[in-house]
Coordinates of C-alpha atoms and ligand atoms in Angstrom, one line a residue:
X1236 CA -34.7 -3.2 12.8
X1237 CA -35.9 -1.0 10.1
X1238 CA -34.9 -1.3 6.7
X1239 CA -32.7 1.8 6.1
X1240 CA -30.8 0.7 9.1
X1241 CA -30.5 -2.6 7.1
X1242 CA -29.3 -0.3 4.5
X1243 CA -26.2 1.0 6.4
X1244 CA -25.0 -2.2 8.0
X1245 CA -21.7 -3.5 6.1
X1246 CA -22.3 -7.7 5.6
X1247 CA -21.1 -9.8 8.2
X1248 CA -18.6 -10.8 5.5
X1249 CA -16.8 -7.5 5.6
X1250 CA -13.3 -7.5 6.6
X1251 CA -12.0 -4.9 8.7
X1252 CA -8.2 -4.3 9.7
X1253 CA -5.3 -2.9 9.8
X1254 CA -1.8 -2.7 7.5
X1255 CA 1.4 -1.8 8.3
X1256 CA 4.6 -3.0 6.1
X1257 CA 7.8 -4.3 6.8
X1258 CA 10.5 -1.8 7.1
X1259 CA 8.3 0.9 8.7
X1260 CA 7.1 -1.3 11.8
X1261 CA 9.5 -4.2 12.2
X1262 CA 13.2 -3.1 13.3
X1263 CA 15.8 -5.8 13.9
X1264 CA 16.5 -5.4 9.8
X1265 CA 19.6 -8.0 9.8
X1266 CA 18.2 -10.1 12.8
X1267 CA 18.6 -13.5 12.4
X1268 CA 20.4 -13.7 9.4
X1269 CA 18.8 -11.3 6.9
X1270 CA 20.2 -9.2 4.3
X1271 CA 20.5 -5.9 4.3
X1272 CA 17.4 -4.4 1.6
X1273 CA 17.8 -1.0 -0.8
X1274 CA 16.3 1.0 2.5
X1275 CA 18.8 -0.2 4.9
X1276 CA 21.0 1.0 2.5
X1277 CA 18.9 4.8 1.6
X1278 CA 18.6 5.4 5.2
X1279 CA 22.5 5.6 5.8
X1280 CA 22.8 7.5 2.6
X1281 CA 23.4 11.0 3.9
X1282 CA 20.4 13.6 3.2
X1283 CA 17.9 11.2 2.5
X1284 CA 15.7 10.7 5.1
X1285 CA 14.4 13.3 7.7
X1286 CA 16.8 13.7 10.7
X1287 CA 19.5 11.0 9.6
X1288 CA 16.6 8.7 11.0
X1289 CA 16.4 4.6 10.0
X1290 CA 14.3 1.5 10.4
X1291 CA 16.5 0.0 12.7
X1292 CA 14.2 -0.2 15.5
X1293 CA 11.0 1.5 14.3
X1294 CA 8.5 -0.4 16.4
X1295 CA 10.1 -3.1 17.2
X1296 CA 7.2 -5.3 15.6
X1297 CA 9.5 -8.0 15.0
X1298 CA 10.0 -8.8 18.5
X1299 CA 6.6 -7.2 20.1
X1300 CA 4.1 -8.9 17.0
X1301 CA 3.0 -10.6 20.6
X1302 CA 1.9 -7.7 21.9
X1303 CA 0.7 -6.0 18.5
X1304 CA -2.0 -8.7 18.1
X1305 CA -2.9 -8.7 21.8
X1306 CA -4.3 -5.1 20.8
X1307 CA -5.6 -5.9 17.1
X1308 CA -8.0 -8.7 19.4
X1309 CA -8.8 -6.0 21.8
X1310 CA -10.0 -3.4 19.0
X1311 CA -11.9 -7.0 16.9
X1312 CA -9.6 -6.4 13.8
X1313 CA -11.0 -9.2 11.7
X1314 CA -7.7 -9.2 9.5
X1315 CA -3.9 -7.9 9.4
X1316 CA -2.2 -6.6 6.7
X1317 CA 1.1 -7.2 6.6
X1318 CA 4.3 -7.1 4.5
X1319 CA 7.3 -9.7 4.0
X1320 CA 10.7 -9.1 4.1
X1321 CA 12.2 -10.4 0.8
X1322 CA 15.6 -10.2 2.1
X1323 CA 14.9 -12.1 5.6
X1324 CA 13.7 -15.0 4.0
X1325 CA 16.7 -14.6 1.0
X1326 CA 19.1 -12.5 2.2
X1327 CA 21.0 -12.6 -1.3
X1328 CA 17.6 -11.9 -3.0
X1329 CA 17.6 -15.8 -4.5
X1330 CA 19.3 -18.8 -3.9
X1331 CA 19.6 -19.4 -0.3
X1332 CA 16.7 -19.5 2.1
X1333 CA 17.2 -17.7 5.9
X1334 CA 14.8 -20.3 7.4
X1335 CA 15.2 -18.1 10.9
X1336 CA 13.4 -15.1 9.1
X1337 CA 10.8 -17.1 7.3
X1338 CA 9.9 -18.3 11.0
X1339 CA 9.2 -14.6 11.9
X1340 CA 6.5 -14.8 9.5
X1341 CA 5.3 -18.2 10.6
X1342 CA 5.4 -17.2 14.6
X1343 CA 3.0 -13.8 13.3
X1344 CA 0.3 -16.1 11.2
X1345 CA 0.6 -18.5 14.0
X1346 CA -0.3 -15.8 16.7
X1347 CA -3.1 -13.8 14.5
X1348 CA -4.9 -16.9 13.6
X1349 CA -4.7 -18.1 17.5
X1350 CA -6.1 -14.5 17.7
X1351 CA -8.9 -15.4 15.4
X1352 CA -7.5 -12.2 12.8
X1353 CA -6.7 -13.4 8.7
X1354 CA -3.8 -12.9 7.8
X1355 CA -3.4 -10.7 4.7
X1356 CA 0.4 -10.5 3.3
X1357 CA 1.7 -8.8 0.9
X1358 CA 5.0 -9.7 -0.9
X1359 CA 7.0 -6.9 -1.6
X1360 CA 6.4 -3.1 0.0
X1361 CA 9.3 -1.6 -1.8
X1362 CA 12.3 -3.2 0.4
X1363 CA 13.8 -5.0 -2.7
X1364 CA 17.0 -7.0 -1.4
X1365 CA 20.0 -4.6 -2.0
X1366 CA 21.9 -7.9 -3.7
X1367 CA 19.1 -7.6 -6.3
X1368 CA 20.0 -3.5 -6.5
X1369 CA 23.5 -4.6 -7.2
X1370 CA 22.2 -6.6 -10.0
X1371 CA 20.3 -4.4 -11.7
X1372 CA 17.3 -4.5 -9.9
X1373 CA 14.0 -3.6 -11.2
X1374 CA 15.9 -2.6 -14.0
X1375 CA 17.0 -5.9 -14.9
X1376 CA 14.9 -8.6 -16.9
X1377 CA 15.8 -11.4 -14.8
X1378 CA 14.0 -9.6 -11.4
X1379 CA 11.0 -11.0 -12.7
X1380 CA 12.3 -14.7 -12.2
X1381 CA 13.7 -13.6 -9.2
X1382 CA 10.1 -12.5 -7.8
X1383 CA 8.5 -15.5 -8.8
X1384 CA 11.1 -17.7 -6.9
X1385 CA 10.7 -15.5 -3.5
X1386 CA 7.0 -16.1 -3.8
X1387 CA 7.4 -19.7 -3.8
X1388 CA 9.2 -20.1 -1.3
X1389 CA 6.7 -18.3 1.2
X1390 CA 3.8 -19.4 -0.8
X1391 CA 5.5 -23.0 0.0
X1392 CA 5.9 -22.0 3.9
X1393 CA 2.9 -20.2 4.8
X1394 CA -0.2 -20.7 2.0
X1395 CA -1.5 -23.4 4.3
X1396 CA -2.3 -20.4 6.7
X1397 CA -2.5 -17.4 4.8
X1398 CA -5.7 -17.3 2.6
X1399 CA -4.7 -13.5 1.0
X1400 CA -1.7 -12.7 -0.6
X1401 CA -0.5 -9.6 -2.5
X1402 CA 1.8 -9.4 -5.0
X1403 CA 3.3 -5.9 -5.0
X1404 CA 2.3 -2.7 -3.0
X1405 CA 1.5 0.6 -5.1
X1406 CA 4.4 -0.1 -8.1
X1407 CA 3.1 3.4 -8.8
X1408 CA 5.2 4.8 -6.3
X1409 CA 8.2 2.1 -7.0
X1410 CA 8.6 3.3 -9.8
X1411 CA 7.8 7.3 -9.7
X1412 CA 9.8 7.8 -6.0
X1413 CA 12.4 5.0 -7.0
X1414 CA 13.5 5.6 -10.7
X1415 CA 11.8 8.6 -12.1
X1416 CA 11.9 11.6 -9.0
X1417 CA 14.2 10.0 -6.4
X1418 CA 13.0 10.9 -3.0
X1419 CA 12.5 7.2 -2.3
X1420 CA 14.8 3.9 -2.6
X1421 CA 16.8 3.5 -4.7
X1422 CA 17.0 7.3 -5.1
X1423 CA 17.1 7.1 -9.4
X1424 CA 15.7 10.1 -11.3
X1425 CA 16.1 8.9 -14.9
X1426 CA 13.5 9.1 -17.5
X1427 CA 14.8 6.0 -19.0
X1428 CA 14.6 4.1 -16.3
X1429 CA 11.2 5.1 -15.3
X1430 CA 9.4 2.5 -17.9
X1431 CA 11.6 -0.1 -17.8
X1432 CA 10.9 -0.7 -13.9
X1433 CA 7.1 -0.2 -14.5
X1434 CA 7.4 -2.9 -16.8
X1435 CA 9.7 -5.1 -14.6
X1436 CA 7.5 -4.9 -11.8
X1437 CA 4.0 -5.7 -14.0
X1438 CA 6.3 -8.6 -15.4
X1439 CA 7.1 -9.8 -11.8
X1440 CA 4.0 -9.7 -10.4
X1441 CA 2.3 -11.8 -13.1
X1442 CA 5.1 -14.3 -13.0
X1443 CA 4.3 -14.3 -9.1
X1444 CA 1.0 -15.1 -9.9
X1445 CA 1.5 -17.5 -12.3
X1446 CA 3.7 -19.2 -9.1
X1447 CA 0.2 -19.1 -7.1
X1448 CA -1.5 -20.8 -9.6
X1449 CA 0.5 -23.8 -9.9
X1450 CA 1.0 -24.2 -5.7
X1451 CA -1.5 -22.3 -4.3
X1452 CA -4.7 -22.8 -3.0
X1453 CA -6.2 -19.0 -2.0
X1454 CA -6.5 -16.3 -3.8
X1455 CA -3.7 -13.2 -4.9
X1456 CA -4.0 -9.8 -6.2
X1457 CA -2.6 -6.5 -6.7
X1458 CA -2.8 -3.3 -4.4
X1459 CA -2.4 -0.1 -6.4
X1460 CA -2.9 3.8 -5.0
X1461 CA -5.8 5.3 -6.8
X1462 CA -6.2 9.1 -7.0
X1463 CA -9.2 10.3 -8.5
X1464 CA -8.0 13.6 -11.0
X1465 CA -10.3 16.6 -10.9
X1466 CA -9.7 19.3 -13.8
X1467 CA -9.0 22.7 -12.4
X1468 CA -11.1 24.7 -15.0
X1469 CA -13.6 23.7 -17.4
X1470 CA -10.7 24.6 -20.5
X1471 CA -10.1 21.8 -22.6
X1472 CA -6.2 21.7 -22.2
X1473 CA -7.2 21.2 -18.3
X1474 CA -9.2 18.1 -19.5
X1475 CA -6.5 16.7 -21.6
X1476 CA -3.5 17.2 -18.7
X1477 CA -6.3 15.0 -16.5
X1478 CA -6.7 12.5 -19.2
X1479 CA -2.5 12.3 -18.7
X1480 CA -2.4 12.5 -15.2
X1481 CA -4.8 9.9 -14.9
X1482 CA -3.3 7.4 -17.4
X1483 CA 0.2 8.2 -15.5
X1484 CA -1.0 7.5 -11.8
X1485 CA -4.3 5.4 -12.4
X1486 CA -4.2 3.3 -15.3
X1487 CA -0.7 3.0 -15.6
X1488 CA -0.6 -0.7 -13.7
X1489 CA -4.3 -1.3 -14.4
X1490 CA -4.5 -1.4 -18.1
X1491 CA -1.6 -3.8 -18.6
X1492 CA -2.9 -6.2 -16.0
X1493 CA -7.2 -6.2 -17.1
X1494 CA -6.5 -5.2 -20.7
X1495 CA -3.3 -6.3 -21.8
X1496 CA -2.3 -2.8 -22.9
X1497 CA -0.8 0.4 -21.6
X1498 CA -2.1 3.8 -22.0
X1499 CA -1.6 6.0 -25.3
X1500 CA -1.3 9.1 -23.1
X1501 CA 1.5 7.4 -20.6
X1502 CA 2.9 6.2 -23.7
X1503 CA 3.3 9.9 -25.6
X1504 CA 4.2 11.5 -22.0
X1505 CA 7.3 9.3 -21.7
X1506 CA 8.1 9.9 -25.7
X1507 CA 11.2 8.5 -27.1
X1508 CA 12.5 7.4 -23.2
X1509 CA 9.2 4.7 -23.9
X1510 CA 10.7 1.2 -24.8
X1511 CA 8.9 -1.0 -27.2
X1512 CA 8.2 -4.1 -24.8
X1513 CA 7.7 -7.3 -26.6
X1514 CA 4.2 -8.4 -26.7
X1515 CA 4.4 -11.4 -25.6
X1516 CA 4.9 -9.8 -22.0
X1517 CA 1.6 -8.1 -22.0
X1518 CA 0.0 -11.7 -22.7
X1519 CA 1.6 -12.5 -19.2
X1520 CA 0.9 -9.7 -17.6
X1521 CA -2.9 -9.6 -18.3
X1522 CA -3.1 -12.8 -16.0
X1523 CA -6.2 -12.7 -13.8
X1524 CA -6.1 -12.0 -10.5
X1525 CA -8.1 -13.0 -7.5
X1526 CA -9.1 -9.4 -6.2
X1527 CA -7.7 -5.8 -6.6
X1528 CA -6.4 -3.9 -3.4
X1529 CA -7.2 -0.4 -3.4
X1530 CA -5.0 2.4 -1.2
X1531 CA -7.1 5.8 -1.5
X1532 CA -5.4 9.1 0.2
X1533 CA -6.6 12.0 -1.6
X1534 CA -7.5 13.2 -5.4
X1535 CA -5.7 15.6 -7.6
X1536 CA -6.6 19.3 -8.9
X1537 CA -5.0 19.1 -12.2
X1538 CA -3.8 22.2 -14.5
X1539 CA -2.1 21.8 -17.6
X1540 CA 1.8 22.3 -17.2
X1541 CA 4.3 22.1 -19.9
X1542 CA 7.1 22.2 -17.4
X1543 CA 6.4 19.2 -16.1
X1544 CA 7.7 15.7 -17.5
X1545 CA 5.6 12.6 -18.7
X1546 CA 2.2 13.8 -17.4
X1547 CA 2.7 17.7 -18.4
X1548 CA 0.2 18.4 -15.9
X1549 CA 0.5 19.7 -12.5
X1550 CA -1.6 19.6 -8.9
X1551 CA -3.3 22.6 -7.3
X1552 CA -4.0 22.9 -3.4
X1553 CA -7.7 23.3 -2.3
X1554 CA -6.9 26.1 -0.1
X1555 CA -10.4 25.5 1.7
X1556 CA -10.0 21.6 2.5
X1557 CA -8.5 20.2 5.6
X1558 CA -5.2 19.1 4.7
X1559 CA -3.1 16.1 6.9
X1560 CA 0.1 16.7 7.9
X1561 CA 1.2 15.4 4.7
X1562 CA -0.3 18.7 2.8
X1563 CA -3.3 15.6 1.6
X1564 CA -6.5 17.0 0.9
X1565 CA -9.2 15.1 3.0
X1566 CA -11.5 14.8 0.5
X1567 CA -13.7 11.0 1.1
X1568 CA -16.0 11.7 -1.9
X1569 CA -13.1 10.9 -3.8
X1570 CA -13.1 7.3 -2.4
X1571 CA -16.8 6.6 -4.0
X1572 CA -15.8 8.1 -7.2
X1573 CA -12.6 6.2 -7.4
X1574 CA -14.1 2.5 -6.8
X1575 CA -17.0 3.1 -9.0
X1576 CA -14.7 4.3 -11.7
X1577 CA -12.4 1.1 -11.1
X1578 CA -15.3 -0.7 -11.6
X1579 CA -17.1 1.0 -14.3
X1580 CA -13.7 0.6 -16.2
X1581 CA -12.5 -3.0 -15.1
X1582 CA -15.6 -4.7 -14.4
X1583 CA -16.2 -6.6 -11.2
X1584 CA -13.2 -7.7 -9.3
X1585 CA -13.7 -8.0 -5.5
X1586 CA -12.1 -5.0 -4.2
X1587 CA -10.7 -4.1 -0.8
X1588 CA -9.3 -1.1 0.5
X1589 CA -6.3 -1.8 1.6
X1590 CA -4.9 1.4 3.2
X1591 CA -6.5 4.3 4.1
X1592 CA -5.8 6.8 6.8
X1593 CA -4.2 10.3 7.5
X1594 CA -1.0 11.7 9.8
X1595 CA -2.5 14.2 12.0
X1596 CA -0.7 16.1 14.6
X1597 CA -1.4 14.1 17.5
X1598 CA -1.0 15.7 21.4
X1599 CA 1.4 13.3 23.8
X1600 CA 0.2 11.0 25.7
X1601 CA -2.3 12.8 28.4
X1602 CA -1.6 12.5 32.3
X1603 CA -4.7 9.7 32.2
X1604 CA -3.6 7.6 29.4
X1605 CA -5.2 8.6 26.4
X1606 CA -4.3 9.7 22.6
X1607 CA -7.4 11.8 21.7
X1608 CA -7.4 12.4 18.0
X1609 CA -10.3 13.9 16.8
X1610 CA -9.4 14.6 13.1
X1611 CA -8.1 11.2 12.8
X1612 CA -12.2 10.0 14.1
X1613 CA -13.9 12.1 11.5
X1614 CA -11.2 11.2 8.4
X1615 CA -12.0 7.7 9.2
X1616 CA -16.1 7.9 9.8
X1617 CA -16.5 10.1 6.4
X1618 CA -14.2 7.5 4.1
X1619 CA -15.7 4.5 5.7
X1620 CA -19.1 6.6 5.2
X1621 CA -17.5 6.6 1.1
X1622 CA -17.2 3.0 1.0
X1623 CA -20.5 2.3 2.0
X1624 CA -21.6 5.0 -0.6
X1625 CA -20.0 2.7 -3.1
X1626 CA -20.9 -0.5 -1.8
X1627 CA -24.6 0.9 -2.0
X1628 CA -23.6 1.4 -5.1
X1629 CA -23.1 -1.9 -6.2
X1630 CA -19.4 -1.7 -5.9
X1631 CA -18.0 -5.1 -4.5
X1632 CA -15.9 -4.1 -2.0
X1633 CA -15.1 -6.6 0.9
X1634 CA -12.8 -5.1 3.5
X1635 CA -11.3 -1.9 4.5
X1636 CA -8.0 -2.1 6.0
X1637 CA -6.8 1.4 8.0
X1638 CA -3.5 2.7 7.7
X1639 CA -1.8 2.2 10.1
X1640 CA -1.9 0.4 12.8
X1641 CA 0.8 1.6 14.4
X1642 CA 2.4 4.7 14.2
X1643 CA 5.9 4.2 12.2
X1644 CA 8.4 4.8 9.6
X1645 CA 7.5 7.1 7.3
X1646 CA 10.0 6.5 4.4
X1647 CA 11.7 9.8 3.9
X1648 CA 9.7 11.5 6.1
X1649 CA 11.2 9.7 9.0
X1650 CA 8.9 9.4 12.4
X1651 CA 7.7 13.0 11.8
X1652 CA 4.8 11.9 10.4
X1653 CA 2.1 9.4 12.4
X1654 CA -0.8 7.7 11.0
X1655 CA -1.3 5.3 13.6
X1656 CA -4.6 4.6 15.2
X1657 CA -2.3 3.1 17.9
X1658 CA 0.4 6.0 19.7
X1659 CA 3.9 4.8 19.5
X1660 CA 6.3 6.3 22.2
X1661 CA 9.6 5.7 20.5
X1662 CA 11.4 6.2 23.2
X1663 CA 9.9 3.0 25.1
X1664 CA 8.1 2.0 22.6
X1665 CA 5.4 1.7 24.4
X1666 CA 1.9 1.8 22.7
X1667 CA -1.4 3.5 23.5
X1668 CA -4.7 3.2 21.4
X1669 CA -5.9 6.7 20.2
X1670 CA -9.5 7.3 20.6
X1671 CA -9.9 6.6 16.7
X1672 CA -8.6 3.1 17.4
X1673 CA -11.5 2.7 20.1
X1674 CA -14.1 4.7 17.4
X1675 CA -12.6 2.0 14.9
X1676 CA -13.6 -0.6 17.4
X1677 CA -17.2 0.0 17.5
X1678 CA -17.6 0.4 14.2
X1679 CA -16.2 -3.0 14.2
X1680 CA -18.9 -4.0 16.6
X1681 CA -21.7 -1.9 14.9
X1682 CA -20.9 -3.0 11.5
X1683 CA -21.9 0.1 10.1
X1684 CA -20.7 4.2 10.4
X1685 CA -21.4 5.9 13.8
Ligands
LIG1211 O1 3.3 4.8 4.6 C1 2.8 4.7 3.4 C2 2.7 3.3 2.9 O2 4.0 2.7 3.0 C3 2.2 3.2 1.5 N1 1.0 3.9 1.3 C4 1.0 5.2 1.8 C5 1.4 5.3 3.2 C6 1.3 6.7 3.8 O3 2.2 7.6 3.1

């Protein structure tokens, strides 16, 4: 083999898989004893969520995970990315432990480990117990004591077989779509509030990690969503609203946990609604961590815009770009620029990606079995194409994880929207592999872009 085919094989090392999260793929949400979490509750809460439509069967993961990894083996997933339910394993959020729904969660690592695929879990994908809510939730102090004591107790059921774990996914969009605009659970849209839960959750996590460290034996991190800001126009005020937007979306959870601070700009945006947080907390929060996950989906045109709160800055459309069904911007140069920027500004923490994907509108099922999804083939060849652009790079980046799997739950976009590289029929449930799960596969075999 040559040497620049050398070049464009990914190491042997490299992970690749597949997330999902709890409430979008499971179903069965108060099977077995569980408590009901804040999106059991925000999907009953008229006007919410597109068509009146819930988790309650989504994918029926819970009861099909068989099945599920049957398929990851068939495509040579290397690793699954999954999510736990806080409130099956404590259905009142602390206290007692629902030893039925931990043993979800140990029948999964059981089966993907039979399956030769690592498990990968992450803690908390934004389904906080709805006992916690009641108390307060993110807004309350104590949830940080309340993390670190759900973490134990899986860390304490399953760290003998999971060798990844992740503290929170993209408290970005906790707080932003929970507390400060609303179109997510719990629905808040207070400025106020806004900082405190950013704060709550960056308090949680490192108390979660500071559980790892005294029982675990792997390694834990953090998965943040990245978005790379572009300035609309060379002006200066365009250059300062990207300097905001990117301390609001980027550095917001970043800076605290490598540095110990928060940025001035985020800071200033939020005003006199910013709390002064003792400092003491940032000492905690700047607790190393193991690896950082990255979630990349698109970048951000950025104009200067008065009108709008805390970042004062607002995003343009690319009117030339392929956009997903989401309105995203495909745009996979963005995924170099943000994991060299991560690590020209943070140093060199192992990094994974640990989402990336698009909802395309996919045709049914064809009269011969097959989900062909062309769009969905070339997003994924020209991001995975980024990664390697990084990695060449000297970015250490380890594992790419596609979102999703399986078609699923959308939050408040309800099933409208798919991302799966695996068709769901949700009216059997039934599950067909799209040709970009079968391109994904031989990439997997390849180890490097075709
Ligand atoms: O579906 C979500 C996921 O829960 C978090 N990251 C982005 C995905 C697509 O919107």
């Amino acid at each position: 083999m040559n040497r620049a085919n050398d070049e464009d094989l990914f190491p042997e090392s490299f992970l690749w898989g597949a997330s999902t999260s709890a409430y979008q793929v499971e179903g069965s949400p108060l099977a077995d004893g569980a408590g009901p979490s804040i999106w059991h509750r925000f999907v009953r809460t008229p006007g919410r969520v597109f068509g009146g439509q819930t988790g309650d069967v989504a994918c029926d993961h819970y009861n099909r995970y068989r099945e599920d990894v049957a398929l990851m083996k068939e495509l040579g997933l290397t690793t699954y990315r999954f999510s736990i339910s806080w409130s099956r394993v404590l259905p009142e959020g602390t206290g007692r432990v629902n030893e039925r729904g931990l043993d979800f969660y140990r029948r999964l690592v059981d089966e993907l480990l039979a399956a030769g695929i690592a498990p990968n879990a992450t803690l908390y994908h934004w389904d906080l117990p709805a006992a916690l809510d009641d108390r307060g939730g993110w807004l309350n102090r104590d949830v940080a004591d309340w993390f670190a004591e759900y973490g134990e107790v899986v860390f304490r059921a399953l760290d003998d077989r999971v060798t990844m774990w992740a503290t929170l996914n993209e408290p970005w969009v906790v707080t932003d779509g929970g507390y400060l605009h609303g179109p997510l659970a719990p629905g808040h849209k207070n400025l106020w509030e806004a900082p405190r839960a950013t704060h709550n959750l960056l308090r949680a996590h490192a108390r979660a990690v500071a559980a790892y460290r005294a029982a675990g034996r792997n390694r834990i991190g953090l998965v943040v969503n990245l978005e790379p800001k572009y300035a609309a126009s060379d002006s200066p005020e365009d250059a300062a609203a990207v300097a905001r937007a990117d301390a609001y979306m980027n550095r917001q959870y970043l800076d605290p946990v490598f540095f110990g601070t928060y940025p001035q700009e985020l800071i200033d945006g939020f005003g006199e609604a910013w709390p002064e947080f003792p400092a003491s907390d940032l000492d905690e929060i700047k607790a190393p961590i193991d690896f950082l996950g990255i979630n990349y989906y698109k970048r951000g045109i950025t104009r200067a815009d008065d009108s709008v709160i805390v970042e004062r800055a607002t995003r343009l459309d690319n009117d030339r770009a392929t956009v997903t069904e989401t309105g995203w911007e495909v745009f996979p140069e963005g995924l170099t620029n943000i994991l060299t920027w991560t690590r020209d500004r943070y140093g060199d923490v192992p990094i994974y990606i640990t989402e990336n994907g698009a909802a395309f509108y996919d045709p049914p099922v064809a009269f011969n079995g097959r989900v062909e999804d062309p769009l969905r083939v070339d997003y994924l060849r020209e991001h995975l194409r980024a990664v390697r652009a990084a990695m060449q790079q000297g970015v250490d980046v380890r594992g790419y994880y596609v979102w999703s799997l399986l078609d699923n739950f959308e939050w408040a976009l309800g099933y409208a929207k798919r991302f799966g590289i695996i068709h769901v029929d949700y009216g059997t449930l039934q599950r067909t592999p799209k040709s970009s799960a079968r391109y994904y596969a031989e990439v997997i075999k390849a180890r490097k872009v075709l």
